[in-house]
XYZ file of C-alpha atoms in Angstrom:
625
model
C 137.578 159.292 116.656
C 139.885 157.310 114.976
C 136.890 156.031 112.169
C 136.403 159.835 111.484
C 140.169 160.280 111.143
C 140.195 157.338 108.562
C 137.435 158.872 106.646
C 139.395 162.580 106.651
C 142.092 160.895 105.155
C 139.801 159.191 102.082
C 139.072 162.254 101.253
C 141.752 164.769 102.033
C 143.746 161.943 99.982
C 140.969 162.040 97.085
C 141.802 165.490 96.362
C 144.705 164.665 94.857
C 143.022 162.667 92.063
C 141.380 165.684 90.699
C 144.762 168.216 90.847
C 146.712 169.045 88.278
C 149.656 167.249 89.172
C 149.697 163.431 90.277
C 151.759 161.675 93.085
C 154.608 160.022 91.557
C 153.913 156.098 91.198
C 156.939 153.498 92.150
C 157.248 152.818 88.390
C 158.549 155.869 87.988
C 161.907 155.632 89.713
C 161.980 151.219 89.637
C 163.086 150.571 93.149
C 165.096 148.072 93.757
C 163.595 145.312 95.680
C 165.991 145.882 98.339
C 164.746 149.418 98.728
C 161.158 148.221 98.434
C 161.881 145.656 101.595
C 162.975 148.294 103.541
C 160.240 150.780 103.154
C 157.727 148.010 103.612
C 159.216 147.536 107.376
C 158.598 151.259 107.719
C 155.039 151.055 109.632
C 154.718 154.861 111.479
C 154.224 158.283 110.487
C 158.062 159.200 112.362
C 159.996 156.698 110.898
C 158.804 157.148 107.344
C 159.383 161.138 107.614
C 162.759 160.557 109.043
C 163.807 158.015 105.666
C 162.348 160.153 103.672
C 164.766 163.409 104.459
C 167.135 160.893 103.511
C 166.387 160.229 99.873
C 166.031 162.378 96.653
C 163.547 162.436 93.840
C 160.644 161.051 93.270
C 160.937 158.297 95.967
C 161.545 160.911 98.673
C 157.683 162.825 97.518
C 156.394 159.210 97.581
C 157.773 158.222 100.677
C 156.579 161.731 101.917
C 153.051 161.263 100.897
C 152.955 157.836 102.957
C 154.000 159.704 105.950
C 151.223 162.004 105.374
C 148.890 159.838 105.144
C 150.119 158.028 108.162
C 150.139 161.096 110.527
C 146.897 161.850 109.969
C 145.789 158.099 111.093
C 148.220 158.439 113.863
C 146.558 162.116 114.805
C 150.186 163.105 115.043
C 149.419 166.946 113.743
C 152.525 168.598 114.918
C 154.472 165.733 112.860
C 151.566 166.469 109.789
C 152.679 170.321 109.427
C 156.445 169.494 109.183
C 155.879 166.601 106.527
C 153.789 169.123 104.958
C 156.442 171.946 104.738
C 159.000 169.664 103.923
C 156.990 168.674 100.482
C 156.206 172.585 99.828
C 159.528 172.926 98.919
C 159.097 170.463 96.332
C 157.521 171.739 92.619
C 156.139 168.390 91.592
C 153.619 168.999 94.341
C 150.040 169.933 94.181
C 151.037 172.662 96.436
C 146.818 173.777 97.174
C 146.130 169.808 98.576
C 148.997 170.584 100.454
C 148.393 174.182 101.969
C 145.177 172.896 103.434
C 147.021 169.855 104.836
C 149.503 172.591 106.799
C 145.883 174.324 107.500
C 144.176 170.872 108.954
C 147.379 170.571 111.179
C 147.617 174.019 112.507
C 143.954 173.731 113.201
C 143.895 171.055 115.222
C 146.883 171.423 117.682
C 145.221 174.996 118.375
C 147.218 177.507 116.038
C 144.239 178.862 114.789
C 145.829 182.307 113.536
C 148.387 180.275 111.594
C 145.484 178.325 110.293
C 143.250 181.201 108.997
C 146.466 183.088 107.637
C 147.275 180.241 105.862
C 143.580 179.731 104.285
C 143.560 183.570 103.469
C 146.445 183.363 101.371
C 145.564 180.266 99.365
C 141.737 181.724 99.290
C 142.977 183.371 95.359
C 144.802 180.168 93.804
C 141.187 177.898 94.524
C 140.117 176.721 91.789
C 138.725 173.212 91.918
C 135.212 172.645 94.099
C 137.149 170.022 96.048
C 139.613 172.243 96.649
C 137.135 175.087 97.448
C 134.791 172.757 99.661
C 137.521 171.847 101.915
C 138.889 175.733 102.496
C 135.375 176.704 103.400
C 135.145 173.849 105.881
C 138.388 173.741 107.393
C 137.805 177.939 107.947
C 134.705 177.271 109.212
C 136.110 174.350 111.832
C 138.858 177.355 113.271
C 135.916 179.401 114.244
C 133.520 176.544 115.754
C 136.696 175.992 118.085
C 136.987 179.517 119.385
C 133.312 179.021 120.451
C 132.162 181.163 117.694
C 129.286 178.656 115.745
C 127.467 181.989 114.370
C 130.742 182.948 112.670
C 131.273 179.466 111.528
C 127.943 178.647 109.881
C 128.629 180.501 106.441
C 131.587 179.048 105.780
C 130.142 175.245 106.636
C 126.734 176.206 104.715
C 129.175 176.976 101.829
C 130.971 173.772 102.074
C 128.110 171.752 102.221
C 126.384 173.635 98.862
C 129.386 173.410 96.969
C 129.969 169.241 97.697
C 126.444 168.930 97.240
C 126.087 170.209 94.374
C 129.566 168.468 92.663
C 128.485 165.071 94.240
C 131.123 164.772 96.522
C 131.114 164.410 100.481
C 133.485 166.035 102.913
C 134.298 164.014 106.029
C 132.959 164.915 109.015
C 131.673 168.297 107.504
C 127.997 167.367 108.328
C 128.696 166.014 111.632
C 130.401 169.535 112.717
C 127.821 171.370 110.817
C 125.404 170.081 112.743
C 126.678 170.434 116.181
C 127.365 174.355 115.869
C 123.937 174.543 113.778
C 122.203 173.368 117.153
C 124.020 176.216 119.252
C 122.265 178.589 117.741
C 119.209 180.159 119.402
C 115.967 180.269 116.765
C 116.696 184.031 116.492
C 119.693 183.260 114.834
C 118.786 180.080 112.942
C 115.455 182.751 111.520
C 118.552 185.082 109.882
C 120.329 181.771 108.395
C 117.042 180.862 106.628
C 117.883 182.146 103.165
C 120.548 180.867 100.513
C 120.459 177.513 98.886
C 118.408 175.222 99.228
C 121.042 173.084 101.133
C 121.121 176.147 103.797
C 117.825 176.280 104.197
C 117.436 172.707 104.607
C 119.887 172.507 107.732
C 118.221 175.333 109.027
C 115.066 173.999 109.029
C 116.180 170.971 110.397
C 117.676 172.639 113.281
C 114.424 174.618 113.625
C 112.489 171.423 113.886
C 114.673 170.604 116.439
C 114.289 173.345 118.998
C 110.764 173.986 118.121
C 109.755 169.710 118.682
C 112.026 168.540 120.811
C 110.102 166.975 123.742
C 106.980 166.308 121.861
C 107.910 163.175 120.227
C 104.545 162.923 117.732
C 104.739 166.477 116.299
C 108.829 166.350 115.634
C 108.107 162.545 113.990
C 105.705 164.379 111.521
C 107.986 167.529 111.312
C 110.785 165.202 110.251
C 108.488 163.286 107.534
C 107.628 166.476 105.918
C 111.228 167.732 105.864
C 112.595 164.611 104.307
C 109.831 165.030 101.450
C 110.768 168.923 101.211
C 114.385 168.264 101.172
C 114.879 164.736 99.648
C 118.381 163.963 99.001
C 119.857 166.348 101.350
C 123.111 165.899 102.607
C 122.148 165.952 106.432
C 120.429 162.558 105.787
C 124.181 161.578 106.857
C 123.076 162.600 110.416
C 119.338 162.653 110.254
C 118.570 158.666 110.906
C 120.140 158.727 114.008
C 119.420 162.305 115.375
C 115.585 161.210 114.369
C 115.496 158.529 117.155
C 117.471 160.256 119.843
C 115.130 163.321 119.161
C 111.940 161.373 119.019
C 112.566 159.228 122.318
C 113.425 162.656 124.218
C 110.224 163.427 126.237
C 110.015 166.107 128.827
C 111.165 165.202 132.317
C 108.298 163.961 134.595
C 108.410 165.318 138.163
C 105.813 164.093 140.473
C 107.706 164.179 143.589
C 110.125 167.474 144.268
C 112.556 167.519 147.004
C 113.902 171.070 147.582
C 117.436 171.431 149.726
C 117.167 175.042 151.069
C 118.248 176.140 154.482
C 115.835 176.214 156.956
C 117.923 177.423 160.253
C 121.056 179.197 161.388
C 122.257 182.770 159.546
C 120.992 181.973 156.249
C 117.296 180.782 157.387
C 115.627 183.769 155.177
C 117.717 183.210 152.376
C 116.155 179.916 152.489
C 112.457 181.539 153.012
C 113.023 183.908 150.001
C 114.253 180.567 147.975
C 111.056 178.440 149.525
C 108.698 181.345 148.305
C 109.965 181.063 144.663
C 108.930 177.307 144.066
C 105.548 177.281 145.982
C 105.092 180.389 143.218
C 106.136 178.420 140.686
C 104.281 175.317 141.651
C 100.717 177.446 141.597
C 100.916 177.075 138.070
C 102.101 173.655 137.734
C 101.464 171.846 141.027
C 103.494 168.233 141.459
C 102.094 165.628 143.501
C 103.848 166.029 146.519
C 107.024 168.687 147.384
C 109.233 167.838 150.593
C 111.522 171.001 151.739
C 114.640 169.654 153.298
C 117.304 171.686 155.671
C 120.925 171.356 153.597
C 122.578 171.972 156.633
C 121.699 168.222 157.568
C 124.237 165.820 157.341
C 125.049 163.512 154.275
C 123.362 160.564 155.417
C 120.484 162.403 157.177
C 119.808 164.252 153.494
C 120.244 160.510 151.551
C 117.356 158.586 154.129
C 115.091 161.833 153.678
C 114.921 161.130 149.950
C 115.290 157.325 149.632
C 111.618 157.674 151.861
C 110.294 160.525 149.796
C 111.286 158.640 146.197
C 112.344 161.908 144.732
C 111.975 162.558 140.721
C 114.075 165.739 140.910
C 116.098 167.770 143.586
C 116.381 171.297 143.648
C 119.334 172.723 145.742
C 121.426 172.903 147.855
C 122.392 177.143 147.664
C 125.628 176.792 149.542
C 128.996 175.514 147.947
C 129.834 173.857 151.109
C 126.839 171.745 151.147
C 127.051 171.062 147.428
C 130.619 169.673 147.940
C 129.522 167.929 151.068
C 126.884 165.836 148.919
C 128.988 165.492 146.157
C 131.595 164.006 148.441
C 129.334 161.681 149.615
C 127.586 160.823 146.283
C 124.368 161.588 147.721
C 122.500 163.207 145.267
C 124.265 160.654 142.630
C 121.361 158.923 141.341
C 118.543 161.995 140.744
C 118.267 164.853 138.825
C 119.541 168.001 140.555
C 119.558 171.614 139.587
C 121.878 173.203 142.660
C 121.587 176.841 143.542
C 125.165 177.369 142.923
C 128.089 177.324 140.897
C 130.631 174.184 141.823
C 134.139 173.791 141.173
C 134.339 170.187 141.638
C 133.973 167.495 139.192
C 130.334 167.004 138.024
C 129.415 163.748 139.463
C 126.566 162.890 137.455
C 125.122 163.995 133.360
C 122.061 164.795 135.329
C 123.235 167.255 137.353
C 122.956 171.101 136.905
C 124.188 174.505 138.272
C 122.024 177.712 138.609
C 123.556 180.993 139.877
C 123.201 184.537 140.066
C 126.620 184.752 138.704
C 128.317 188.302 138.027
C 130.215 186.958 135.864
C 127.240 186.465 133.110
C 126.622 190.222 133.209
C 130.809 191.392 133.334
C 130.632 188.925 129.705
C 127.402 190.651 128.797
C 128.771 193.982 129.264
C 132.215 193.320 127.516
C 130.335 192.398 124.546
C 128.062 195.121 124.746
C 131.620 197.585 124.659
C 132.840 195.401 121.386
C 129.684 195.409 119.655
C 129.204 199.410 120.396
C 132.951 199.705 119.110
C 134.301 201.022 122.356
C 137.964 200.610 122.544
C 139.091 202.047 126.000
C 137.116 201.006 129.161
C 137.898 202.356 132.502
C 136.566 199.893 135.161
C 135.581 201.115 138.725
C 135.460 198.347 141.598
C 136.157 198.035 145.381
C 139.231 197.137 146.682
C 137.596 193.537 147.889
C 137.868 189.636 146.696
C 134.915 190.288 144.869
C 135.716 193.529 142.897
C 139.367 192.276 142.080
C 138.064 188.588 140.773
C 135.132 190.565 138.616
C 137.601 193.177 137.005
C 140.362 190.156 136.466
C 137.300 188.019 134.759
C 136.739 191.291 132.214
C 140.404 191.666 131.809
C 141.095 188.125 130.567
C 138.262 187.911 128.291
C 139.069 191.714 126.938
C 142.470 190.674 126.025
C 141.198 188.160 123.416
C 139.381 190.742 121.952
C 141.782 193.717 121.980
C 145.136 194.963 122.337
C 144.279 197.867 124.648
C 144.502 197.459 128.148
C 141.563 198.520 130.520
C 141.736 201.236 132.721
C 141.055 199.951 136.065
C 140.442 201.663 139.573
C 139.958 200.251 142.950
C 138.598 202.396 146.094
C 139.067 200.987 149.418
C 136.425 202.723 150.777
C 133.786 205.921 150.061
C 136.854 208.118 151.140
C 138.619 206.925 148.697
C 136.500 207.034 145.683
C 137.226 210.949 144.648
C 141.306 210.387 144.655
C 140.474 207.044 142.489
C 138.736 209.110 140.037
C 140.377 212.091 139.750
C 143.512 210.208 139.398
C 142.351 207.613 136.715
C 140.640 210.589 134.733
C 144.016 212.416 134.859
C 142.162 215.520 136.681
C 144.299 215.734 139.413
C 147.261 216.579 136.539
C 145.382 219.013 135.052
C 144.626 220.617 138.411
C 148.461 220.705 138.811
C 148.886 222.007 135.492
C 146.631 224.855 136.509
C 148.281 225.794 139.524
C 151.428 226.063 138.030
C 150.016 228.570 135.187
C 148.222 230.540 137.911
C 151.759 230.730 139.901
C 153.090 232.682 136.813
C 150.702 235.343 136.982
C 149.509 238.237 139.241
C 145.910 238.691 137.896
C 143.433 236.633 138.005
C 143.448 233.366 135.606
C 140.020 231.801 133.936
C 140.857 228.164 134.261
C 138.514 224.654 133.762
C 140.196 221.259 134.438
C 140.227 218.823 131.762
C 139.879 215.145 132.167
C 141.555 212.654 129.436
C 139.692 212.083 126.202
C 141.097 208.470 125.100
C 138.234 206.422 127.606
C 134.838 206.148 125.803
C 132.874 204.228 128.281
C 133.222 203.384 132.294
C 132.071 200.307 133.893
C 130.980 200.277 137.410
C 131.283 197.165 139.702
C 129.991 198.625 143.273
C 127.024 198.161 144.938
C 123.950 200.463 144.536
C 125.004 202.602 147.595
C 128.810 203.090 145.897
C 127.466 203.630 142.586
C 125.339 206.331 143.640
C 128.358 207.988 145.172
C 131.036 207.251 142.364
C 127.956 208.775 139.463
C 128.330 212.403 140.913
C 132.250 212.103 140.877
C 132.568 211.013 137.424
C 129.727 213.997 136.414
C 132.037 216.609 137.988
C 135.112 215.537 136.862
C 134.632 214.877 133.427
C 135.268 217.909 131.376
C 132.741 219.814 129.741
C 134.657 219.981 126.626
C 134.720 216.554 125.818
C 131.521 214.354 125.132
C 130.032 212.459 127.526
C 131.569 209.173 128.564
C 128.758 206.491 128.369
C 128.328 204.946 132.041
C 127.494 201.160 132.189
C 127.168 199.025 135.739
C 125.955 195.629 137.062
C 122.674 194.564 138.707
C 124.415 195.543 142.198
C 124.297 199.034 141.108
C 120.180 198.345 141.103
C 118.356 198.962 144.563
C 114.531 198.758 144.357
C 114.740 199.553 148.504
C 116.799 202.417 147.326
C 115.183 203.456 144.334
C 112.054 204.261 146.042
C 113.240 207.494 147.443
C 116.620 208.093 145.475
C 116.961 207.410 141.318
C 117.897 211.325 140.560
C 121.780 210.976 140.846
C 122.225 208.206 138.409
C 120.846 209.533 135.152
C 122.011 208.228 131.992
C 123.594 205.196 133.945
C 122.992 201.716 131.753
C 122.868 198.630 133.585
C 121.967 194.753 133.615
C 119.239 193.751 135.959
C 116.713 190.695 136.101
C 113.690 191.285 134.270
C 111.555 190.777 137.689
C 113.416 193.571 139.057
C 111.803 195.684 136.309
C 108.752 197.582 136.314
C 106.762 196.529 133.041
C 109.452 193.846 131.613
C 107.364 191.182 133.910
C 104.717 189.358 131.782
C 103.359 187.802 135.061
C 101.675 190.873 136.432
C 99.677 189.348 138.866
C 102.641 187.518 140.167
C 104.416 190.949 140.708
C 101.318 192.653 142.775
C 100.913 189.288 144.895
C 104.723 189.463 145.897
C 104.546 193.030 146.810
C 101.520 192.522 148.895
C 103.068 189.787 151.156
C 106.850 191.134 151.410
C 106.656 194.934 150.396
C 110.280 195.531 152.282
C 111.897 192.386 151.075
C 115.351 192.629 150.424
C 117.140 192.889 147.237
C 118.638 189.599 147.386
C 115.549 187.796 148.853
C 114.141 189.161 145.358
C 116.586 187.682 142.832
C 116.604 184.246 145.015
C 112.932 184.123 144.929
C 113.004 184.724 141.153
C 116.077 181.953 140.689
C 113.965 179.456 142.102
C 110.701 180.516 140.431
C 112.530 179.888 137.242
C 114.684 176.856 138.394
C 111.262 175.046 139.423
C 109.117 176.424 136.385
C 111.648 175.221 133.756
C 111.896 171.462 135.174
C 109.986 170.037 132.387
C 112.123 171.565 129.640
C 115.726 170.752 131.611
C 116.133 167.817 129.180
C 115.841 169.564 125.911
C 117.792 172.613 127.533
C 120.748 170.509 128.575
C 120.408 168.726 124.591
C 120.122 171.854 122.918
C 122.618 174.223 122.828
C 120.819 176.831 121.200
C 117.492 176.329 123.069
C 116.709 179.273 125.556
C 114.063 179.803 128.424
C 112.651 182.720 128.904
C 112.551 183.317 133.146
C 111.951 186.115 135.484
C 115.262 186.008 135.993
C 116.662 186.204 132.260
C 116.889 184.059 129.470
C 118.693 180.789 130.863
C 120.295 178.383 128.489
C 122.341 175.249 129.523
C 125.667 174.705 128.607
C 127.586 171.338 127.972
C 128.929 171.734 131.540
C 125.755 171.640 133.051
C 125.543 175.127 134.044
C 122.873 177.616 133.509
C 123.953 181.047 131.496
C 122.028 184.095 131.756
C 121.442 186.805 129.299
C 119.885 189.731 131.462
C 117.531 192.633 130.629
C 119.352 196.145 129.765
C 118.072 199.384 131.847
C 118.485 202.926 132.054
C 117.973 205.539 134.400
C 116.435 208.629 132.434
C 114.739 211.340 134.067
C 114.362 209.422 137.439
C 112.449 206.426 135.762
C 114.252 203.544 134.823
C 113.334 202.118 131.356
C 113.761 199.428 129.402
C 116.586 199.623 126.726
C 116.985 197.055 123.973
C 120.817 197.166 123.223
C 122.553 195.382 120.361
C 125.243 192.907 121.877
C 127.105 190.439 119.414
C 129.259 187.655 120.039
C 132.806 189.221 119.330
C 135.668 188.080 116.970
C 138.885 186.925 119.214
C 141.780 189.226 118.311
C 143.757 187.333 116.013
C 141.173 186.492 113.621
C 139.924 190.093 113.025
C 142.768 190.021 111.070
C 141.276 187.376 108.775
C 138.450 189.368 107.453
C 139.860 188.636 104.094
C 138.400 185.053 103.949
C 134.591 185.124 102.263
C 132.695 182.295 102.144
C 131.066 181.464 98.959
C 127.473 181.507 98.369
């Protein structure tokens, strides 16, 4: 990190060589030997800054310049900002360069809103290509720091193109650009495969990275073709090391698989569903040997069985308590592992991954859908229990990143509590009270109709299948006929294949997220679905979802290494589109479906990664092409 900052210091300082105002030199002031001796004793940015505050003229400016360089080297970003603000009051300073320093300091401190505003104000003043390139690069860094690589890329590409066309480099740009680029899906990369030759070179390199990762011969040939096609490309700075790393990445070879699942006690039936998923996946990719171990055994007993079996990979356990048990004992530390649940503790190995049917994934997907569709005031309906409260809190926390409008929330304690909760949220009870007052003023019959609130533009139901079938009719009868129908969304908990066999009518119009495995027509493995139905026609919904999870966990064993190395790489499974985050957790993107005319149909609903609220006002910043 320190070496990177030194190079950043050199390049940023080099901008002043292109500026219209030069730094004052020592010869301008002719300081006395006593003064020079005193300055030489100042070795850190803070002492230089404090001394400069007591100086005047060119001597002060020179000392502030030196303190500024030292602050970058020392990574003292708040001090750098203060030094730059002091320099900003000096007319002879290159103000554009200095403002870029301020934006850098703010970005490094996490003051992304201030950095973006600084860059927005600065944009019309840019003339030199060096200033333009750094402006674009710093803007891209702000977006990337907020987990928005897709939004960062146009700025990174612009900075790379400008610097390449004008034959200079921008410190850390290539590394940061590559890091963000590898987080994009192949679909997103294809959309960027246009523009300048520099941009296309970056995109094609990333596409080769995804397509051929794990195929050393093909990757080596693709890289040779890329280098012939894009000679002198700025990616050459990161390419040699990356090529070596990528060619050395081979698919994980698993011959002996150990599976830790519940095989006794209250969760034995869940274990049966997990086992069935593993065995179904192994029908297509048979291994030398598979061993199923009861995860309720002691850590010592499990360690002995794994050692005797000489496992190449471990799937499981399912229960968090057993994951914690084995983590504490470090039983699995020497094995690559795909746990079947999330874990709040420390990840003890980079070879350990966590795959869970996490409802937060669906809440995030719904939230992003609402923002993409332009909904501004959502209403949430959830059971008044720990799960409902947790998911509502998660939605609220995430929503506040993107909107100032607070979602309306209704918790119901039971089915008898639902009507009161819904009428209260929709303010139908207030409408009824007003009608009652009006009727009391007249002797004759008064025609009336209740009105619901009109500001809510989407409703999200977080109840289970039974609760959703009770909630939906209440919503239908309590939304005013004078208002447009409010779109209704729900999570996969609202969908039950068992209940749907006899009851779909009450849910007409409802959108919901679901595993492809649970939707007719969304599974390419038709024979697998038919076999499952013939073997377990009455299996509970949770068993079917667990089956899909371990089917995918087993099927993607050969891709785990690549998925963990490339953030943008996806695995299309029967439990969703899967990827692996940097913390080892598998994230899921589910399918969208809708109840329509007593049928369930797949729907394609546009969903984009939203822009944080503080960045939405920065839309005036444009990237150069």
